[in-house]
Tab-separated table of C-alpha atoms in Angstrom:
chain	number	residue	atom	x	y	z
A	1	UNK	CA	127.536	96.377	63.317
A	2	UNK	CA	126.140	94.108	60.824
A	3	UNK	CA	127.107	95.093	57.283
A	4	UNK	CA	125.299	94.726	53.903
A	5	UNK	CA	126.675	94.506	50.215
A	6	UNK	CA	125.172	93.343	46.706
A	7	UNK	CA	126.522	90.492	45.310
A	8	UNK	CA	125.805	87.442	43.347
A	9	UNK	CA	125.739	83.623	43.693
A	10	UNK	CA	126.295	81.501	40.512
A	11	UNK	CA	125.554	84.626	38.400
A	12	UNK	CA	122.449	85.842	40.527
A	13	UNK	CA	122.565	89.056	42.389
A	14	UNK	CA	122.343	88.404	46.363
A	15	UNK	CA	122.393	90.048	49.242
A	16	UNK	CA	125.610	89.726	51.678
A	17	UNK	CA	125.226	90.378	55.072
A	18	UNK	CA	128.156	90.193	57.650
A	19	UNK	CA	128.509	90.889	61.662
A	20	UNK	CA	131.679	90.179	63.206
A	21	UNK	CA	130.794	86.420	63.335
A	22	UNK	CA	129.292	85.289	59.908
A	23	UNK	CA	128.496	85.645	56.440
A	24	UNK	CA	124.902	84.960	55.009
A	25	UNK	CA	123.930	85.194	51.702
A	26	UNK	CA	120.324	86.172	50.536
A	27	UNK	CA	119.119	85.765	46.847
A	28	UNK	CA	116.276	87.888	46.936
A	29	UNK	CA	115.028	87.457	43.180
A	30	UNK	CA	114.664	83.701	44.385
A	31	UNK	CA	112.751	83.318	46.813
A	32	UNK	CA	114.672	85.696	49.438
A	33	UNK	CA	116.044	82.209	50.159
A	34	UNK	CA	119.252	82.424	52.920
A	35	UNK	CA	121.808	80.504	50.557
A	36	UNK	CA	124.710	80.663	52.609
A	37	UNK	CA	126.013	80.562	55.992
A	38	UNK	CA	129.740	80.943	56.704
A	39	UNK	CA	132.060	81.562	59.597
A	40	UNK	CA	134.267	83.865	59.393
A	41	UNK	CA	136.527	82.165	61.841
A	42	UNK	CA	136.898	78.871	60.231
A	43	UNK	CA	135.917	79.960	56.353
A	44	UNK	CA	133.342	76.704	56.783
A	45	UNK	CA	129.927	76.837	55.097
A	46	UNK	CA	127.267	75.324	57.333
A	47	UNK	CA	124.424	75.425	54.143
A	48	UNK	CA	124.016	72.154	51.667
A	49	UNK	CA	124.626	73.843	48.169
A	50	UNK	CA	123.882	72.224	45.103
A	51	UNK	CA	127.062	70.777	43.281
A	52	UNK	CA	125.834	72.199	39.788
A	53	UNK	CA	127.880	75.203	38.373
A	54	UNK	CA	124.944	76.886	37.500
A	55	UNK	CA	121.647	77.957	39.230
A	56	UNK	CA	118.184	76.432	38.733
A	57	UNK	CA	115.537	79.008	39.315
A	58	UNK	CA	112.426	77.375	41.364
A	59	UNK	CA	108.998	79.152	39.423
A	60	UNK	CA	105.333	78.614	39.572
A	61	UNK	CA	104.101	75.698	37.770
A	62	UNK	CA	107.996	73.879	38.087
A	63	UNK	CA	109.136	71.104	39.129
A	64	UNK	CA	110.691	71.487	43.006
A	65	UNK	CA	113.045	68.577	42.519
A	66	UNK	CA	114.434	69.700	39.109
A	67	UNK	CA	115.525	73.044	39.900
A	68	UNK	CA	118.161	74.200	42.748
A	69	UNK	CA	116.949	72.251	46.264
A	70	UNK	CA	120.208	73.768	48.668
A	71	UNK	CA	120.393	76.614	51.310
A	72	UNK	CA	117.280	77.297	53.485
A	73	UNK	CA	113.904	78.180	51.607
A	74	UNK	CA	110.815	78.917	53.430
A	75	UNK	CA	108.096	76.776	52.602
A	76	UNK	CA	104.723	78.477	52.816
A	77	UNK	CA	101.460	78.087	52.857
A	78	UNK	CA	102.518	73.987	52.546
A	79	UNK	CA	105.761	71.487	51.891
A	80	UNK	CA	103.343	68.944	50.078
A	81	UNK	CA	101.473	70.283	47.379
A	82	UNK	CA	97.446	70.704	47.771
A	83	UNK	CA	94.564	72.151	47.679
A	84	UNK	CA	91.310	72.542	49.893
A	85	UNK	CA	87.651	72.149	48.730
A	86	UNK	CA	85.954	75.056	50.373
A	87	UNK	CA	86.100	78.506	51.287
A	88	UNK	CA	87.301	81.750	49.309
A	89	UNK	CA	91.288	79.561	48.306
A	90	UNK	CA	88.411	76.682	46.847
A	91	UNK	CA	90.498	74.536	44.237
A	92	UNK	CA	93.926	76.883	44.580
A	93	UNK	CA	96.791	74.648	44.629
A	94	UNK	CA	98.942	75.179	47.182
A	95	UNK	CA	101.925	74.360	45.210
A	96	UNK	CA	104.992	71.913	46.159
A	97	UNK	CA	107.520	73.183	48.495
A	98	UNK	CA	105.122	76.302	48.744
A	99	UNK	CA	104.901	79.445	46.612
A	100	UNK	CA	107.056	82.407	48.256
A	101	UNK	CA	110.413	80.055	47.351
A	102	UNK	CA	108.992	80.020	43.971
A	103	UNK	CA	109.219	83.974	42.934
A	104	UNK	CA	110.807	86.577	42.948
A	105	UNK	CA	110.989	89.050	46.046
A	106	UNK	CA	110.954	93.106	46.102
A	107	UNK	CA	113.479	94.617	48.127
A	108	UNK	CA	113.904	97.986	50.380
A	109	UNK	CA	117.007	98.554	51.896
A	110	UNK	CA	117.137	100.614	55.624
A	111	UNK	CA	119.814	101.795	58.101
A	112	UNK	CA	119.990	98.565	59.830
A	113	UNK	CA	118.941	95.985	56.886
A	114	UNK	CA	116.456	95.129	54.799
A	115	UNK	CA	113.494	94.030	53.976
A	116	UNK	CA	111.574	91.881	51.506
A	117	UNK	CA	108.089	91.661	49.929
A	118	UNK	CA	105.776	89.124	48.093
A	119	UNK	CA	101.814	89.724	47.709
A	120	UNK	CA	100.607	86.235	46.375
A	121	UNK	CA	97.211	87.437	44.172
A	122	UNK	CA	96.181	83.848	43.767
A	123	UNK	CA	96.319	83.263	47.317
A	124	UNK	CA	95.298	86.518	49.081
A	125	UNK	CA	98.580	87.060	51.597
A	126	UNK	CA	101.524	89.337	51.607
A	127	UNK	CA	104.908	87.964	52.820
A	128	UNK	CA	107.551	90.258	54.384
A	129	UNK	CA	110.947	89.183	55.651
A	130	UNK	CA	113.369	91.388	57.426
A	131	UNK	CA	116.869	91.032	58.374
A	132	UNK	CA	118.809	92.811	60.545
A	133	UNK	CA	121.557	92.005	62.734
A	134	UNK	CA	121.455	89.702	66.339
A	135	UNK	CA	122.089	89.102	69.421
A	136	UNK	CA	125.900	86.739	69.821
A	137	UNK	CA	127.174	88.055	66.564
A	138	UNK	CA	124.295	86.190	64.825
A	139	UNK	CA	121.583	87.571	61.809
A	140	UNK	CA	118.003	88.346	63.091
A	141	UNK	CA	115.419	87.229	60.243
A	142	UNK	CA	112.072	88.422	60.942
A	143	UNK	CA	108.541	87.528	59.318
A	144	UNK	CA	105.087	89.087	59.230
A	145	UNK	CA	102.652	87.093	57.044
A	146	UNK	CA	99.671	88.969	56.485
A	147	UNK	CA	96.440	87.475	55.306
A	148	UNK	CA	94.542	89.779	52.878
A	149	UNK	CA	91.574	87.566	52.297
A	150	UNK	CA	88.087	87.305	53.804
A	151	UNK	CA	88.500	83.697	55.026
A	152	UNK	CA	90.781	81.889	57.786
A	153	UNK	CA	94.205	81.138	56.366
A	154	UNK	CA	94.589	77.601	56.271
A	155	UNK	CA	98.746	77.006	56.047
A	156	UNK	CA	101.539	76.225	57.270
A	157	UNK	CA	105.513	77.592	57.615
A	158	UNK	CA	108.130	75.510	57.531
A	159	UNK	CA	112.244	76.483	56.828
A	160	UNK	CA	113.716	73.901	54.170
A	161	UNK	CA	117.194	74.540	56.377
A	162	UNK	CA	119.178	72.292	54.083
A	163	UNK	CA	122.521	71.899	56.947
A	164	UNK	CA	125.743	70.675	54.963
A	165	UNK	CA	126.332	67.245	56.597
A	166	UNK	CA	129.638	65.708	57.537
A	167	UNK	CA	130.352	62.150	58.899
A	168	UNK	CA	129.724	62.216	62.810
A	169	UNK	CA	127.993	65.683	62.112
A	170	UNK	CA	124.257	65.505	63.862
A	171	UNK	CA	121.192	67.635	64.632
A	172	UNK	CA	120.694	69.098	68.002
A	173	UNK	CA	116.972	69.063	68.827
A	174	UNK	CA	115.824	69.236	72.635
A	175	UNK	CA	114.423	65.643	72.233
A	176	UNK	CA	115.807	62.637	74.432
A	177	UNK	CA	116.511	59.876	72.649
A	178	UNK	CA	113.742	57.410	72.114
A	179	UNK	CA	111.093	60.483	71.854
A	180	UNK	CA	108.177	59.169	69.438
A	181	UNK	CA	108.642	60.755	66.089
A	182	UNK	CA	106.072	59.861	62.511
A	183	UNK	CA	108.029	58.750	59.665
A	184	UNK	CA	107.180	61.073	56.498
A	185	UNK	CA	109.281	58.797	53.768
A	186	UNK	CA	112.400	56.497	54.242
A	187	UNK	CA	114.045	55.279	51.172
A	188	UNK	CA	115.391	52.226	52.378
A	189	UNK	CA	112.843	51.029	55.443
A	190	UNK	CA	115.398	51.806	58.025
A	191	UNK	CA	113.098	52.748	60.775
A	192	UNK	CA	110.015	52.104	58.896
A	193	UNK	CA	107.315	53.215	56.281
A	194	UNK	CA	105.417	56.344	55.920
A	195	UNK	CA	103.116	57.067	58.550
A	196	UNK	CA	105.048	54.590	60.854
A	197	UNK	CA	105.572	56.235	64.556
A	198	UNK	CA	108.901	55.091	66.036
A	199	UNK	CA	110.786	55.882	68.910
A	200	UNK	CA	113.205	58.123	67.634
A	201	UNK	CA	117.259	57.036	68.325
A	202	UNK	CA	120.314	59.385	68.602
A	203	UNK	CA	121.413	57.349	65.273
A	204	UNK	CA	118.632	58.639	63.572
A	205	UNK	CA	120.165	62.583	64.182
A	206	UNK	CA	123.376	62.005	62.898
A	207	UNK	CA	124.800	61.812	59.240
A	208	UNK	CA	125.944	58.452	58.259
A	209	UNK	CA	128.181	57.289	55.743
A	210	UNK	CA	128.496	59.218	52.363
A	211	UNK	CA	127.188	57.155	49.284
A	212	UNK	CA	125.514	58.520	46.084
A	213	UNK	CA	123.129	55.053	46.882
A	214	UNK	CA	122.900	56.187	50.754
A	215	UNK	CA	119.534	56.304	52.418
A	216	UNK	CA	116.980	59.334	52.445
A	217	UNK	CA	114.357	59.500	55.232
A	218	UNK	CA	112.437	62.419	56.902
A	219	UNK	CA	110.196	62.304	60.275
A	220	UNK	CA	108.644	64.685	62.469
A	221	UNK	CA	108.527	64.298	66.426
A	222	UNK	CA	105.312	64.551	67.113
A	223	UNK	CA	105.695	66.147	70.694
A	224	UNK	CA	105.943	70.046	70.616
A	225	UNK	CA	109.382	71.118	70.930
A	226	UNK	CA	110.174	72.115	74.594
A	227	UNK	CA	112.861	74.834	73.867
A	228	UNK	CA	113.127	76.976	70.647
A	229	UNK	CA	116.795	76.166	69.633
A	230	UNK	CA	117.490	73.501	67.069
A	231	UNK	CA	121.365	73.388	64.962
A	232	UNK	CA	123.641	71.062	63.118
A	233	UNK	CA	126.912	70.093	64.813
A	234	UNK	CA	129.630	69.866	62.441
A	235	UNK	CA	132.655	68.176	64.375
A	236	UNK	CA	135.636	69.131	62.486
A	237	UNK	CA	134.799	72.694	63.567
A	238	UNK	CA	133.786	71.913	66.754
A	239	UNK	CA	130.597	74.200	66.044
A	240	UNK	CA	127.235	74.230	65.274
A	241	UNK	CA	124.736	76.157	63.053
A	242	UNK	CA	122.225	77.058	65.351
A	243	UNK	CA	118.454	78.763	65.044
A	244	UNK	CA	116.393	80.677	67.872
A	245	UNK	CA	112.808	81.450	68.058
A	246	UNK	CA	110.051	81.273	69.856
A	247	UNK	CA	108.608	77.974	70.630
A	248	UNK	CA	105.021	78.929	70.653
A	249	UNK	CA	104.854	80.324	67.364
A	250	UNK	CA	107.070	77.173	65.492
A	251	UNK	CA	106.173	74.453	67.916
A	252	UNK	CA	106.868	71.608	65.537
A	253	UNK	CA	109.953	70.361	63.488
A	254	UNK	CA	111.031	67.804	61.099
A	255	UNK	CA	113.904	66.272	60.471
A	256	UNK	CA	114.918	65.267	57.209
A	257	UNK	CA	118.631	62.907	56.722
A	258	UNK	CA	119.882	62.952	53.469
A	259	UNK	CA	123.411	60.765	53.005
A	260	UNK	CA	123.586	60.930	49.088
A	261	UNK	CA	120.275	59.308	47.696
A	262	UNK	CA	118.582	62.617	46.767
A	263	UNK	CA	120.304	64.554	44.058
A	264	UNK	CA	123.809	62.531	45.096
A	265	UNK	CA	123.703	65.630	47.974
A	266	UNK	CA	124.816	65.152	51.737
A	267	UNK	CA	122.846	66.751	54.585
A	268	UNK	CA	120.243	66.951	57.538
A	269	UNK	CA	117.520	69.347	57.278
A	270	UNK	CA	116.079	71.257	60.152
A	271	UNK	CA	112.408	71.737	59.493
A	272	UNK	CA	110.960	74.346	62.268
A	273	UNK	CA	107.315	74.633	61.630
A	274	UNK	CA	103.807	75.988	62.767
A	275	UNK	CA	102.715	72.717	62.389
A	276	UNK	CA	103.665	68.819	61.140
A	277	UNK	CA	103.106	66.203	58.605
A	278	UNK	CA	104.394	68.160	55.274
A	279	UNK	CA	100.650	69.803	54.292
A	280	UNK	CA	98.165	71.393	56.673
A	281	UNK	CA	95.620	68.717	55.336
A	282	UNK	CA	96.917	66.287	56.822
A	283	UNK	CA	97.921	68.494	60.040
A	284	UNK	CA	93.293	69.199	59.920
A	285	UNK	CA	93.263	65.488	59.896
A	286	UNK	CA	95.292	64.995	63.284
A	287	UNK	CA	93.954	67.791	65.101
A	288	UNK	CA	96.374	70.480	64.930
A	289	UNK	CA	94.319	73.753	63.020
A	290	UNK	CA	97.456	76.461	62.181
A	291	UNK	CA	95.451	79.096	60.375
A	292	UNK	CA	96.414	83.191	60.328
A	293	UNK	CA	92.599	84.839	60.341
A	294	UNK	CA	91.443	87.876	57.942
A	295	UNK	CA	92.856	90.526	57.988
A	296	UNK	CA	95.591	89.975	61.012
A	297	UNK	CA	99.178	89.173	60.385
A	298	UNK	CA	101.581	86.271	61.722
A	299	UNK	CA	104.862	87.886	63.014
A	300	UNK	CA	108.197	85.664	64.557
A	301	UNK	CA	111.660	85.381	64.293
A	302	UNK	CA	114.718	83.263	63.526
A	303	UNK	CA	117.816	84.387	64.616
A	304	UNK	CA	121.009	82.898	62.893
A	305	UNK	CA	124.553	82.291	64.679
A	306	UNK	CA	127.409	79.601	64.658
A	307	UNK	CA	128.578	79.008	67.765
């Protein structure tokens, strides 16, 4: 039976929840961001952290970059910041990285878990998360985004699941190698330039060297993804960090390698999503429409295990 207990990370209470498998660590005044992920087995933590001693709180109207960037946030309603030009949102920025990682979360405890809240005013949506334990030992997180407004939510969901990379440590995606993927930046031109489409190599999954100077670079497959079960393999554990869902409702994912050049961190970043291409703009633009109607409510899950 999963158990919960209050804690704190880096001075900020959290919520610890533990099966008979792992550790996670919620930080519900932040987000409700999942912060940590260990195994009991081997004491290794599968999240990137941030190296700083002390905790940067993200908040409406800051800068993304400049405050903590580790653990798994949710990004919703968009990665890239914008803002549409009609209907009731008109103007609204849709700020970068989204807005529920942004503030801070209400929180009701239960028999078997928790739950968390967020009604965005600006917006017109309320955000619930709940967790509760499993199947495999693993933690089930569960989301029902509810649109409060009178117009078609235009958005999208994506997890910033920030995996703490090791040399010879890769993703696992159902892809074959050589699937086309659409680069979304690459620091150093090593498969191409934004907007490029490439066939996608089993190189480009896997952490390279370690360098503070290392390259950056982020893609999306552009395919749908034929199974919903993406992880990180970390090879001197001989496990991965692996998330389940259904592929239907988070059809799409990014993957973003980071060997050192962004904030001198090290890690690959499994981005499930309702949709691709970092904003739902853009997404318009190439067809694919996510949008959560008035009045009705987008539910799915993400189970977490190590395995």
């Amino acid at each position: 039976m999963m158990t919960i207990n209050k804690t704190t990370y880096k001075g900020i209470p959290a919520l610890e929840c533990e099966t008979d498998s792992i550790r996670l660590k919620f930080l519900p005044e932040n987000g409700c961001r999942l912060q940590s992920i260990v195994d009991k087995q081997s004491d290794k933590e599968f999240l990137a952290l941030d190296p700083d001693h002390f905790f940067k709180p993200q908040f409406l109207g800051g800068s993304y970059v400049e405050g903590d960037v580790s653990g798994c946030d949710d990004m919703f309603p968009t990665i890239d910041p914008m803002t549409f030009d009609d209907g009731e949102r008109k103007g609204i920025e849709y700020p970068c990285h989204g807005e529920v990682c942004r503030v801070a979360h209400k929180v009701e405890m239960s028999e078997d878990g928790f739950s968390t809240f967020y009604h965005s005013q600006s917006l017109n949506y309320d955000y619930k998360k709940t967790i509760t334990e499993g199947e495999n030992g693993g933690v089930k997180i569960s989301y029902e985004i509810t649109n409060t407004g009178s117009d078609d939510f235009r958005c999208m969901w994506a997890a910033h699941f920030m995996a703490a990379a090791e040399k010879g440590g890769y993703a696992v995606t159902p892809f074959e190698d050589g699937d086309k993927g659409e680069i979304m930046f690459d620091e150093d031109g090593q498969y191409g330039k934004r907007n490029d489409v490439f066939a996608v190599p089993k190189a480009a999954l896997c952490s390279g060297e370690y360098s503070k100077s290392a390259n950056a670079y982020k893609f999306f497959y552009l395919d749908k993804l034929s199974e919903g079960k993406v992880g990180y393999f970390v090879p001197s554990v001989g496990k991965a960090v692996t998330l389940r869902f259904d592929k239907e409702k988070l059809p799409y994912i990014g993957v973003w390698v980071n060997n050192g050049r962004f904030k001198e961190m090290y890690n690959i970043a499994m981005e499930i999503a309702t949709s691709p291409f970092d904003k739902p703009e853009t997404a318009i633009e190439r067809g694919i429409d996510f949008k959560i109607p008035a009045g009705q409510s987008f539910k799915f899950d993400i189970t977490v295990t190590v395995e």
